[in-house]
Structures are given as C-alpha cells and as structure tokens.
mmCIF file of C-alpha atoms in Angstrom:
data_model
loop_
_atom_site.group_PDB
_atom_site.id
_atom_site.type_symbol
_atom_site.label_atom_id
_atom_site.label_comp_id
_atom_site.label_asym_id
_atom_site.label_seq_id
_atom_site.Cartn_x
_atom_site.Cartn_y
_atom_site.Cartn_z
ATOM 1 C CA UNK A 1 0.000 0.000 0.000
ATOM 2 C CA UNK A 2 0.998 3.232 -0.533
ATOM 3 C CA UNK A 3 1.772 6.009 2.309
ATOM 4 C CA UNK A 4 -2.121 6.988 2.249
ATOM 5 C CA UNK A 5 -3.116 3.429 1.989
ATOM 6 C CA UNK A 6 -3.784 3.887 -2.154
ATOM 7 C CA UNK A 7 -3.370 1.349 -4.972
ATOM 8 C CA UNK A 8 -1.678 2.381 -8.082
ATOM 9 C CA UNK A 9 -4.198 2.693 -10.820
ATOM 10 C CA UNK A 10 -3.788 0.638 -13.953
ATOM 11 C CA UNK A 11 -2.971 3.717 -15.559
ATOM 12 C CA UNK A 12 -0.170 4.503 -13.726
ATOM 13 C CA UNK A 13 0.575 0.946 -13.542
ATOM 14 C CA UNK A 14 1.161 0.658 -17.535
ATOM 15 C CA UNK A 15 2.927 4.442 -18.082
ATOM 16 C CA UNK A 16 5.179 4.190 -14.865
ATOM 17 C CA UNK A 17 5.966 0.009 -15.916
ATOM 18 C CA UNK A 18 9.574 0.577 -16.398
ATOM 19 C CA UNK A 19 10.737 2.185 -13.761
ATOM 20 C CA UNK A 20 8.551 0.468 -11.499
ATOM 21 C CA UNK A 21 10.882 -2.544 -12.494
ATOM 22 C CA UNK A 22 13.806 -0.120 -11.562
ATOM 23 C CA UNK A 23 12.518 0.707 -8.207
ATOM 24 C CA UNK A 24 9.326 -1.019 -7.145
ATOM 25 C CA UNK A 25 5.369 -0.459 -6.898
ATOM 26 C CA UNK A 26 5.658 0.650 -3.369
ATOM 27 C CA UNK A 27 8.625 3.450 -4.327
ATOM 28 C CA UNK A 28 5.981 4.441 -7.157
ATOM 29 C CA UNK A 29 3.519 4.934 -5.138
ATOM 30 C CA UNK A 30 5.012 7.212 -2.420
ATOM 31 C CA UNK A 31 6.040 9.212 -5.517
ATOM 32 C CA UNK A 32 2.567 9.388 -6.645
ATOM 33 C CA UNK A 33 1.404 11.012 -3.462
ATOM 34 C CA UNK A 34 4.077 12.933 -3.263
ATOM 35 C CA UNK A 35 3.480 16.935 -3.180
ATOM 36 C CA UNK A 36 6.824 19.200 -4.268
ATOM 37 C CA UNK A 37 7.024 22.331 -4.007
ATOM 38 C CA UNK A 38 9.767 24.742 -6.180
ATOM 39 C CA UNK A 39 10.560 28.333 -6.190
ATOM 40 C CA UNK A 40 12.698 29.739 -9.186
ATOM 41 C CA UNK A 41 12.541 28.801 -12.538
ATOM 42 C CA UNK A 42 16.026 29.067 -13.980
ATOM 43 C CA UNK A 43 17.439 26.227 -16.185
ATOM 44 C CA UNK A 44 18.842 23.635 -13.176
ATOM 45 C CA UNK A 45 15.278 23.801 -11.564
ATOM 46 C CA UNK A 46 13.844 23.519 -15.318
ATOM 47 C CA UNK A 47 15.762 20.244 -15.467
ATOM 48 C CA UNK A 48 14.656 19.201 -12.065
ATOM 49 C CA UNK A 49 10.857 19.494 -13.194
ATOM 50 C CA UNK A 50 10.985 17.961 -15.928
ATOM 51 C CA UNK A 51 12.681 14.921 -14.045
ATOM 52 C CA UNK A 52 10.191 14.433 -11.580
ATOM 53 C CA UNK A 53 7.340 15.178 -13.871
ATOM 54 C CA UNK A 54 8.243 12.256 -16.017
ATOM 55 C CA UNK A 55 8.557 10.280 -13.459
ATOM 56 C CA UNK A 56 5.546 10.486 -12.093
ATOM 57 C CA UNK A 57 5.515 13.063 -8.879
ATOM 58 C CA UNK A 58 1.771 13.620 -7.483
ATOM 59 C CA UNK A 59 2.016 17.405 -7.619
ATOM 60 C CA UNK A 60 4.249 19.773 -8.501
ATOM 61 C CA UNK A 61 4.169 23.607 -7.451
ATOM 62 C CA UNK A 62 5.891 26.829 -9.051
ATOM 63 C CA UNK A 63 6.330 29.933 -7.865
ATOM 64 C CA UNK A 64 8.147 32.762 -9.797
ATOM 65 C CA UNK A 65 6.753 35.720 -10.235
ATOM 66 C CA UNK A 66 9.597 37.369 -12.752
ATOM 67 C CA UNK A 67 8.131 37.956 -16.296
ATOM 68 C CA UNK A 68 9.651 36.219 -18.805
ATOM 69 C CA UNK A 69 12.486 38.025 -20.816
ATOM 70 C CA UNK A 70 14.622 36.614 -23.828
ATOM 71 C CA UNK A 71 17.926 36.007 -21.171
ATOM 72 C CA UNK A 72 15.762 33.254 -20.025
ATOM 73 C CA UNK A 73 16.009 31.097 -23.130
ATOM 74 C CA UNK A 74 19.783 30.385 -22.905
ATOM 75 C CA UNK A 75 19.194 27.404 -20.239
ATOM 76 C CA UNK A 76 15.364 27.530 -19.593
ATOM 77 C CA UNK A 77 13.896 25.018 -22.653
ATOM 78 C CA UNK A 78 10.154 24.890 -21.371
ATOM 79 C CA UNK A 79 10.011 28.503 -22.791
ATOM 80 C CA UNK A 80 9.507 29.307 -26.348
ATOM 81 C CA UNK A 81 11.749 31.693 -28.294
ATOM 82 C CA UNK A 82 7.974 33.265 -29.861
ATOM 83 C CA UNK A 83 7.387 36.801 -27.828
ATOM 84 C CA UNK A 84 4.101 36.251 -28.849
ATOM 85 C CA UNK A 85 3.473 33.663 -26.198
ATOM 86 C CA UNK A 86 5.731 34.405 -23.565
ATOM 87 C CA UNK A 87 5.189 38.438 -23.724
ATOM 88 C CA UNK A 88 3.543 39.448 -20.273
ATOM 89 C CA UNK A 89 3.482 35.847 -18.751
ATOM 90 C CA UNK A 90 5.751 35.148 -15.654
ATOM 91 C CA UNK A 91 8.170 31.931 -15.567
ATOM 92 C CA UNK A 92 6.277 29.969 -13.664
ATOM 93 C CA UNK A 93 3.124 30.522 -15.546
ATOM 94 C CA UNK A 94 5.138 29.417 -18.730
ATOM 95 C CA UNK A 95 7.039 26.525 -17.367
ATOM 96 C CA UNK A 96 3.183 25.407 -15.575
ATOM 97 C CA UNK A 97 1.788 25.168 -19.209
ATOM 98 C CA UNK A 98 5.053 23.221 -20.948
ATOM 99 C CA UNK A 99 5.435 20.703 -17.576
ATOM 100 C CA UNK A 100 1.495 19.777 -17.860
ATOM 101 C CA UNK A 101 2.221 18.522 -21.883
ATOM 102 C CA UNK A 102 5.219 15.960 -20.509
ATOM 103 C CA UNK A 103 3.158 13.858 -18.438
ATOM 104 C CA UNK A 104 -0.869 15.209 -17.989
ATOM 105 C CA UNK A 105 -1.351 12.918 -14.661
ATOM 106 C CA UNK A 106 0.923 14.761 -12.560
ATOM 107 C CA UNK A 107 -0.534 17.986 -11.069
ATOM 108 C CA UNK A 108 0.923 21.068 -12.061
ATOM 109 C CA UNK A 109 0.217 24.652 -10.714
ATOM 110 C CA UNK A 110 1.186 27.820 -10.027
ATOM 111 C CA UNK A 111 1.673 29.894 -7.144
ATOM 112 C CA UNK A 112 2.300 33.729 -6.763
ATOM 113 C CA UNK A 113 3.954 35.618 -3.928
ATOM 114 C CA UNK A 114 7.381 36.197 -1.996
ATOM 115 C CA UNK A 115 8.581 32.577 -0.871
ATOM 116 C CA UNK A 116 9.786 34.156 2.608
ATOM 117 C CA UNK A 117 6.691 35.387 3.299
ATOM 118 C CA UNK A 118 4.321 32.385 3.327
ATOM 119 C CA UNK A 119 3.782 31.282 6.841
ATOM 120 C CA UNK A 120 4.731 27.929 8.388
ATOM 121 C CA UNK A 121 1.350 26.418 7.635
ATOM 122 C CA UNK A 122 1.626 27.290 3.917
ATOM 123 C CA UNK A 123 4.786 24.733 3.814
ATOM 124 C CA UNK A 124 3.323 22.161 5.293
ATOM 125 C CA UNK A 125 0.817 21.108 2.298
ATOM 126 C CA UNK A 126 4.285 19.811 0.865
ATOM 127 C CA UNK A 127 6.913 17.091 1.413
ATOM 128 C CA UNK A 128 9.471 18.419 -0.479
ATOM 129 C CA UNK A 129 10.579 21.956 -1.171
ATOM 130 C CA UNK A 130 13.560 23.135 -3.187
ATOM 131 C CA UNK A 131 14.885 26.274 -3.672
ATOM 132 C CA UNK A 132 16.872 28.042 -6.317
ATOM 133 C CA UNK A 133 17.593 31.798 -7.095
ATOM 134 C CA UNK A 134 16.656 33.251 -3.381
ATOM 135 C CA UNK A 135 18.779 35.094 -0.944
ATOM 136 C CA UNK A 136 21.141 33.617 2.109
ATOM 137 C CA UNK A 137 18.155 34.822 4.258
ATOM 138 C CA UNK A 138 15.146 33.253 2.287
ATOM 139 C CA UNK A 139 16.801 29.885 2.273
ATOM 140 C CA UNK A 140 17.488 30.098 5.909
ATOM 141 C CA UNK A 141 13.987 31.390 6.279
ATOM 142 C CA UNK A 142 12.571 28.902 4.543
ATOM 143 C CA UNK A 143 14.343 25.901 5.878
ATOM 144 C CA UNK A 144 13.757 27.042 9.030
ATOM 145 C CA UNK A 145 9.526 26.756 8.306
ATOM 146 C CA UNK A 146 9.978 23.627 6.926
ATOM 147 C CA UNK A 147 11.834 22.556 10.499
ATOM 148 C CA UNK A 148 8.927 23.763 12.599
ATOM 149 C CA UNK A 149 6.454 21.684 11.066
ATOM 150 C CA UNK A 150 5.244 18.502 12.670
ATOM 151 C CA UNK A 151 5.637 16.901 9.383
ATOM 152 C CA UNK A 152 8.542 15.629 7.795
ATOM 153 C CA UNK A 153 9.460 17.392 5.034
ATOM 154 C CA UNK A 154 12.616 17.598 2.809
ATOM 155 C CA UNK A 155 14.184 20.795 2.196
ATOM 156 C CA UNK A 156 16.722 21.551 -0.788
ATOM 157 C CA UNK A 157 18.700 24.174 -2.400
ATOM 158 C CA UNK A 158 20.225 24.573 -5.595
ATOM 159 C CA UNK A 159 22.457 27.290 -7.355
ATOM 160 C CA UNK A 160 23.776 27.049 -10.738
ATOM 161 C CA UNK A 161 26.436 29.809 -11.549
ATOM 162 C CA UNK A 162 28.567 29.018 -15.127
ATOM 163 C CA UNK A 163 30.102 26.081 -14.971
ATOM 164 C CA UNK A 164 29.488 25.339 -10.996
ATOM 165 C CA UNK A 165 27.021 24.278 -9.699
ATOM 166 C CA UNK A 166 25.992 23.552 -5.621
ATOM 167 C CA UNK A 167 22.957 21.251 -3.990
ATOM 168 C CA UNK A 168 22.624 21.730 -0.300
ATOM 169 C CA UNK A 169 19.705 18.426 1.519
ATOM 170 C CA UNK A 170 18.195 19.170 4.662
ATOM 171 C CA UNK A 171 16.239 16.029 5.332
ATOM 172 C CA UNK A 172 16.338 16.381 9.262
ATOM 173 C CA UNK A 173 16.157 13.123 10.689
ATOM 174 C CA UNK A 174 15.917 10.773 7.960
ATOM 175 C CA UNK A 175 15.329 6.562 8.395
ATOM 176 C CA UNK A 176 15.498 4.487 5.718
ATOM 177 C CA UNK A 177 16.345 0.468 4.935
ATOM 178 C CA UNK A 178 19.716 -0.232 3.124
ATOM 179 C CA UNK A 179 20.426 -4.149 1.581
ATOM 180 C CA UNK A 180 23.708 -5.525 1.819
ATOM 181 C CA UNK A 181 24.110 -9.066 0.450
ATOM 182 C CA UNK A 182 20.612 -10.700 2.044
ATOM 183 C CA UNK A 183 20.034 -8.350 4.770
ATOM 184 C CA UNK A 184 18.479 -5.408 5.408
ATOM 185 C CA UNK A 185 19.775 -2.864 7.889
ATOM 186 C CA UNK A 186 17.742 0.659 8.698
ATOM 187 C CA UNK A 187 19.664 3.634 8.672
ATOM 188 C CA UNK A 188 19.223 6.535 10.419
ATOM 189 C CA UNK A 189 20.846 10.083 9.676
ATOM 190 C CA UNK A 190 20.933 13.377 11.195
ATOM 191 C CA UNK A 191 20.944 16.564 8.919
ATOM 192 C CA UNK A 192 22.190 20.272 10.330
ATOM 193 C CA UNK A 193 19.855 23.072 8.938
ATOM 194 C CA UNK A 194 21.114 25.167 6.051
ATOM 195 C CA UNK A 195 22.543 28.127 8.543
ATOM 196 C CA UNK A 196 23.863 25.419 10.765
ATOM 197 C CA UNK A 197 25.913 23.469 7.847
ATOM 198 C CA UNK A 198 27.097 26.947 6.513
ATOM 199 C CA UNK A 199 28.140 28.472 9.768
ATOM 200 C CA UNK A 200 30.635 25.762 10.832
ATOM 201 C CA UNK A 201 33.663 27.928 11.014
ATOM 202 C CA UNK A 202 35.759 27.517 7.757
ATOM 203 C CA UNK A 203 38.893 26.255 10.062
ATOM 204 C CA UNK A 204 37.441 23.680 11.530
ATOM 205 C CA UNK A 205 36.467 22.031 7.926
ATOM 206 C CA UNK A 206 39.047 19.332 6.397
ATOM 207 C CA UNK A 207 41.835 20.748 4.339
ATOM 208 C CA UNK A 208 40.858 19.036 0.780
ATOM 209 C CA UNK A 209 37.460 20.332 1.535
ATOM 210 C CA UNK A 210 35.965 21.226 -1.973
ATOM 211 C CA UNK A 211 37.100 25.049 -3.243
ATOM 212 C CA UNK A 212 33.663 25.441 -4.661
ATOM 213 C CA UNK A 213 32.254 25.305 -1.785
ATOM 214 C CA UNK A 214 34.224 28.350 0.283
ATOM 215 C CA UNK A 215 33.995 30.127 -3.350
ATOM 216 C CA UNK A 216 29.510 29.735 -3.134
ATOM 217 C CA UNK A 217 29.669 30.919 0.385
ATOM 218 C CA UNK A 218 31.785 34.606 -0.675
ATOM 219 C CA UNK A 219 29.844 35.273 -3.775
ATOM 220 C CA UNK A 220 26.669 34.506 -0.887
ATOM 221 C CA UNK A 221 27.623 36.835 1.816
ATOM 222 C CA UNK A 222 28.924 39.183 -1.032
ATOM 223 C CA UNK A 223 25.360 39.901 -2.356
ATOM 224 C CA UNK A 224 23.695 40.072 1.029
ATOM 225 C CA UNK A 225 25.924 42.681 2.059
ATOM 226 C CA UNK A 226 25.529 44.180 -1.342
ATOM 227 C CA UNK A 227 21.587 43.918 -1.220
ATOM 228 C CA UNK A 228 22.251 42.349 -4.657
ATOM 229 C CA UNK A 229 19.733 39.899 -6.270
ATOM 230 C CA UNK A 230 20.859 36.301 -6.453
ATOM 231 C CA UNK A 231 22.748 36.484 -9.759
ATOM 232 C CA UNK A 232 23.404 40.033 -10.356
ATOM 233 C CA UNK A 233 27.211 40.598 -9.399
ATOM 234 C CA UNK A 234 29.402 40.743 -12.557
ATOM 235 C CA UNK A 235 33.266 41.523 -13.035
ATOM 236 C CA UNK A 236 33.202 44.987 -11.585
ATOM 237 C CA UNK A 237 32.587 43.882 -8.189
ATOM 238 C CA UNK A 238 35.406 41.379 -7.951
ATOM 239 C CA UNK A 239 37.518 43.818 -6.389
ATOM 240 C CA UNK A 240 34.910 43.664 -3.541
ATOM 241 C CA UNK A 241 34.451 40.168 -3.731
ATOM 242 C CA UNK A 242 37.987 39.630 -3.450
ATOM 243 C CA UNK A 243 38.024 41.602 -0.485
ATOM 244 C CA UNK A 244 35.660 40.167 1.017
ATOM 245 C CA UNK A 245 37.157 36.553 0.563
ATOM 246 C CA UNK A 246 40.088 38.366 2.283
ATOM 247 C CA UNK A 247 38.383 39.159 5.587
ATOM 248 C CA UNK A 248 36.583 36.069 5.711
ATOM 249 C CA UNK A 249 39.684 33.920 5.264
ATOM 250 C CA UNK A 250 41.908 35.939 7.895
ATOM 251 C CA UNK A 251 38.851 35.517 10.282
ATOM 252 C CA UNK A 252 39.109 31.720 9.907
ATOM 253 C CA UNK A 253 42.978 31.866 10.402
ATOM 254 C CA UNK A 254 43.800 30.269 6.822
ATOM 255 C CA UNK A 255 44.962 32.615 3.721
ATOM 256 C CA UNK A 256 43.505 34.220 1.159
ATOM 257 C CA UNK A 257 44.268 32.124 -1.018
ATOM 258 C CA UNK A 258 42.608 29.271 0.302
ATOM 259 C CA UNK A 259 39.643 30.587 -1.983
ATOM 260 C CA UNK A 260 41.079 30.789 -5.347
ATOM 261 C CA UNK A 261 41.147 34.297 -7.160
ATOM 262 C CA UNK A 262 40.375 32.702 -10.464
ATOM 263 C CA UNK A 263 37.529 30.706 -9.549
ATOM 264 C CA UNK A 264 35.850 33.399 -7.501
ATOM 265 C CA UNK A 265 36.709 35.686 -11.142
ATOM 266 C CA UNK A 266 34.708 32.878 -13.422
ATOM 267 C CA UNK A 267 31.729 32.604 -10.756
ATOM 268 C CA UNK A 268 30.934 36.689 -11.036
ATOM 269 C CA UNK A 269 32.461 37.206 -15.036
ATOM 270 C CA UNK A 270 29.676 34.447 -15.786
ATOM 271 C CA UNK A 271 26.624 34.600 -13.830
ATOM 272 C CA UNK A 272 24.284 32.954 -16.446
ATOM 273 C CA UNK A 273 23.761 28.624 -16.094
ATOM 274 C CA UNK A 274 25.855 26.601 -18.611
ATOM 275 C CA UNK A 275 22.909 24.310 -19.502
ATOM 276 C CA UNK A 276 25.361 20.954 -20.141
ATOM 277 C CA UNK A 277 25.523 21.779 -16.030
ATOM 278 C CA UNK A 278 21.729 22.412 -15.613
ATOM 279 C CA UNK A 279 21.035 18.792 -16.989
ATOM 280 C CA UNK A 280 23.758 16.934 -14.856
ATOM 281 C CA UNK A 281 22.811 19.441 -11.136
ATOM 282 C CA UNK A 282 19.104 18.811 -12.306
ATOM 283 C CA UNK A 283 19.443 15.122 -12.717
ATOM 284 C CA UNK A 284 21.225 14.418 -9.779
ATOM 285 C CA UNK A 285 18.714 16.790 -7.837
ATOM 286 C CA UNK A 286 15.973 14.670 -9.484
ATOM 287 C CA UNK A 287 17.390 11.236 -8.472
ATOM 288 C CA UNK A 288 17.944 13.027 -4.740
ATOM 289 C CA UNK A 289 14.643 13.756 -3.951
ATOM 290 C CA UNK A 290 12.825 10.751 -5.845
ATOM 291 C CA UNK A 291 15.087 8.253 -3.136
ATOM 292 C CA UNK A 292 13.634 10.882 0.147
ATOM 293 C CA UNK A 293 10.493 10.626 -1.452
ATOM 294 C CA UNK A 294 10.913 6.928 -1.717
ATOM 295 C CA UNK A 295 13.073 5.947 0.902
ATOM 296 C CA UNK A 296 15.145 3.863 -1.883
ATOM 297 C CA UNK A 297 18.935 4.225 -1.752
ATOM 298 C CA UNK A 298 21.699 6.290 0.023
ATOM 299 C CA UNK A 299 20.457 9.965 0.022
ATOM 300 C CA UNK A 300 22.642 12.821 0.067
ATOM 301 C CA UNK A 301 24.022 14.211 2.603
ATOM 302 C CA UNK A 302 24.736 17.927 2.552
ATOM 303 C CA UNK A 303 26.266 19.179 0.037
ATOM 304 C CA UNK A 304 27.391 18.310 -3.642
ATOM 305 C CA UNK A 305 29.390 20.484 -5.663
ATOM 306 C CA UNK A 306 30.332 19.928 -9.225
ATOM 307 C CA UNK A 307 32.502 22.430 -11.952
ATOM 308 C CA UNK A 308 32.466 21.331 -15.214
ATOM 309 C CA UNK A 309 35.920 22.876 -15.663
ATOM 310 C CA UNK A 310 37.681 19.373 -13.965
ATOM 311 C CA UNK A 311 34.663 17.542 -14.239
ATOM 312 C CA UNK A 312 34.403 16.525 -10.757
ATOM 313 C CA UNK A 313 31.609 16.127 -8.775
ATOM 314 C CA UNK A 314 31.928 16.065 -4.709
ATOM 315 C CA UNK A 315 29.610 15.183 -1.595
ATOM 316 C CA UNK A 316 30.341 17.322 1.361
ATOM 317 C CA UNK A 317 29.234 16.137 4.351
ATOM 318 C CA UNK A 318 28.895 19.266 6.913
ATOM 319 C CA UNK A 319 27.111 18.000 9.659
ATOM 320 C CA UNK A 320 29.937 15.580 11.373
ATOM 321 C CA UNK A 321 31.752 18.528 11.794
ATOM 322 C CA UNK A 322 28.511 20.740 12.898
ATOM 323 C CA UNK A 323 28.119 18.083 15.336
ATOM 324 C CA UNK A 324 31.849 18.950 17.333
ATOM 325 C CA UNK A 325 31.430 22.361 17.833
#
C-alpha cells in the first residue's frame, strides 16, 4: 500500500511500468502522493521538473513571479523563443503550461507571492521543497519553516552559476532500509539546517574540503551585504568580492588564497547557467529527492558540488563537523 493506503491505478501501472521494475510499486507509489514544491525557474530547476514530472511526482508547485524576458532562453527550454506567447506571462506561468504537456497525470500549478513570506502552515501542504535563485536569508527562512512543522518534510537548495554548480539536503532526521548481500539494515541520519551546515567555522572544515564550496559561500555573503539579487554581481565587483574573501579567510585563520582568485573571477564574469551543467545538477537533484520521497537508496548528505571545468563532482558532508562544535 501506498503512504495513504492507495493502490496504483492501472494507468499509472502501464505508463510508470519501467521504472517500477527499476525501483518497485511501493517506491511508485510514495512518488505518486508525493506533493513538491519549487521556487525559481532558472534552467537547473527547469531540469529538475521535468525529471520528476516524467517520473511520475503527485504534484508539482511553481512559484516565480519574474516575467519572462529573452535572457531566459539560454538554459530555460520549457520557454519558447515566440514573444508572442511568452510576452507578459511570468516563468512559472510558462514553465506550468510546458510541464502539464510531458506527463498530464501529474498535477501542475502555479503559485504567486514572496517565498519568505508564506507562513509555516503554507509549507506544510508539501513534502518536499527546493529552492533556487533566493537570498542567504530566504533559504534560511525557509528551511527554518519547513523545520517547525510537525511533518517531515525535505528541504533543498540549488544554485547554478557558469560552470558550478551547488545542492545543499536538509532532510532532518531521515530513516530508511539499506540491503547488503541478504540483509536489510535501517539507517538513520541526522541533517544540520542550512545556517547550521554553513556556519561551521571555515577552520574547523578538512583541508581538501571542496574550493567550490568556500567560493559559493563569498559570492553569498557578497550579495547580502551588497543587497544584490541572487545572480546580479558581474566583473566589476570582484575587487569587492575579493576583499571580502580576504576578511573572511583571515577571520578563519587560513589565507587568502585558500579561496582561489580565479575561480571566484569565473563565478561573477559568468553569472548565467551553462545548460550541459543544468542537466547533470538537475538530474542528480531529481534522483535526490525521488530516493527521500521513496526511501530507496543512500540519500545525500549535505552538500554536492560539481565544476564542469575538472569535471568533478563532490559530496560534502557538513554536519559531522557541525556536530563537534
């Protein structure tokens, strides 16, 4: 039975067949129930939707208010290049009508408003909310909500800046069964919320910890001192940035150049997604949230950071650390 005691129908039964061979009726049908909420439609989260969509997600909510402008075609492909249709409409609107044609049984809607505004109660019609293109304080806001609830429900963000790209899980206190061999063992793992994972002092972190990730946390700090919008530093403000990166590193004891010049340089010359990134940070966000959803597999756990430029993709995982200090 499924998590509200309901049987697949045979429709769902015949379109989801394959991957119900993949992962099981019982996975299939948590993910049929499942509600998701998203806020920012830039190409990684476009990639994301269309992921979960096809496979099969109960609901799926957007919320981005932004009106559509012709920047958003480089990585968003649910919009069309025709100013005809797009002229007026907001992304979310757009991306609602394109998600409904890839698979008509999952619920698709729209939602309008400031995401750090909606109360606690507002969050809790969800079990999984993921975040893109929002400030350090909505996400902390937001994670926050999704904490107070009595409810379990997964939080995730995800920034996409060139060729980099960052997911940050919050799933709390997560259970689920692993298989080894011809047993099964249940698993139990604590997550630290998003402010708690990011302020573990940069010292007390390992030293091959992932550049990327010290890089995402300036260019973070950078616009909310700046009041900037996610996304809207460019070249001129490295000087700041680099600064910035300066003070932050001499209040952690290590050097400046712990945080590579160049790499800070790329993430603020090139603030538009690289969409061969969107598809692989969308896909792996995808498979993340169908195994909390499903309780099938390892999950995630905090971060993952990948740059296309050595093609490496790494888990970080913040909270052993969070858990000393």
């Amino acid at each position: 039975m499924g998590v509200d005691g309901e049987e697949l129908t045979a429709q769902e039964t015949a379109l989801y067949d394959r991957q119900i061979r993949v992962w099981g009726a019982d996975a299939q049908r948590r993910l049929s129930k499942a509600h998701v909420l998203v806020y920012g439609m830039k190409g990684t989260v476009v990639e994301f939707c269309k992921n979960i969509v096809l496979a099969g997600v109960g609901s799926l909510t957007l919320i981005d208010d932004r009106v559509a402008t012709e920047e958003a075609f480089s990585s968003n492909f649910l919009i069309t290049p025709d100013e005809n249709v797009y002229g007026g409409k907001t992304l979310a609107q757009l991306c609602c009508d394109s998600l409904k044609d890839f698979n008509p049984m999952v619920r698709v809607s729209v939602e309008k408003g400031d995401l750090s505004t909606f109360d606690v109660k507002f969050f809790a019609k969800f079990d999984v909310v993921v975040v893109s293109c929002c400030s350090l304080l909505a996400k902390k806001l937001v994670n926050e909500k999704c904490r107070m609830l009595s409810k379990h429900v997964a939080f995730y963000t995800v920034d996409c800046r060139d060729s980099c790209g960052e997911i940050f899980v919050d799933l709390q206190h997560y259970k689920y069964s692993k298989k080894k061999l011809d047993e099964t063992f249940e698993c139990n793992l604590q997550y630290p919320s998003f402010e708690e994972a990011i302020s573990v002092p940069w010292r007390a972190l390992h030293r091959r910890m992932s550049k990327l990730y010290f890089a995402m946390r300036v260019i973070e700090k950078y616009e909310e001192a700046e009041g900037r919008r996610v996304g809207e530093v460019s070249i001129a403000d490295l000087p700041g940035v680099l600064k910035l990166n300066k003070e932050l590193c001499t209040s952690n004891s290590l050097s400046e150049s712990h945080v590579p010049a160049d790499l800070l340089e790329r993430l603020v010359t090139n603030t538009t997604e690289f969409p061969p990134v969107c598809a692989i940070i969308g896909g792996i966000l995808g498979q993340e949230v169908i195994k909390a959803i499903s309780g099938k597999g390892d999950p995630l756990k905090n971060f993952f950071l990948f740059d296309a430029f050595d093609g490496k993709g790494v888990i970080e995982d913040i909270s052993e650390y969070n858990a000393g200090r």
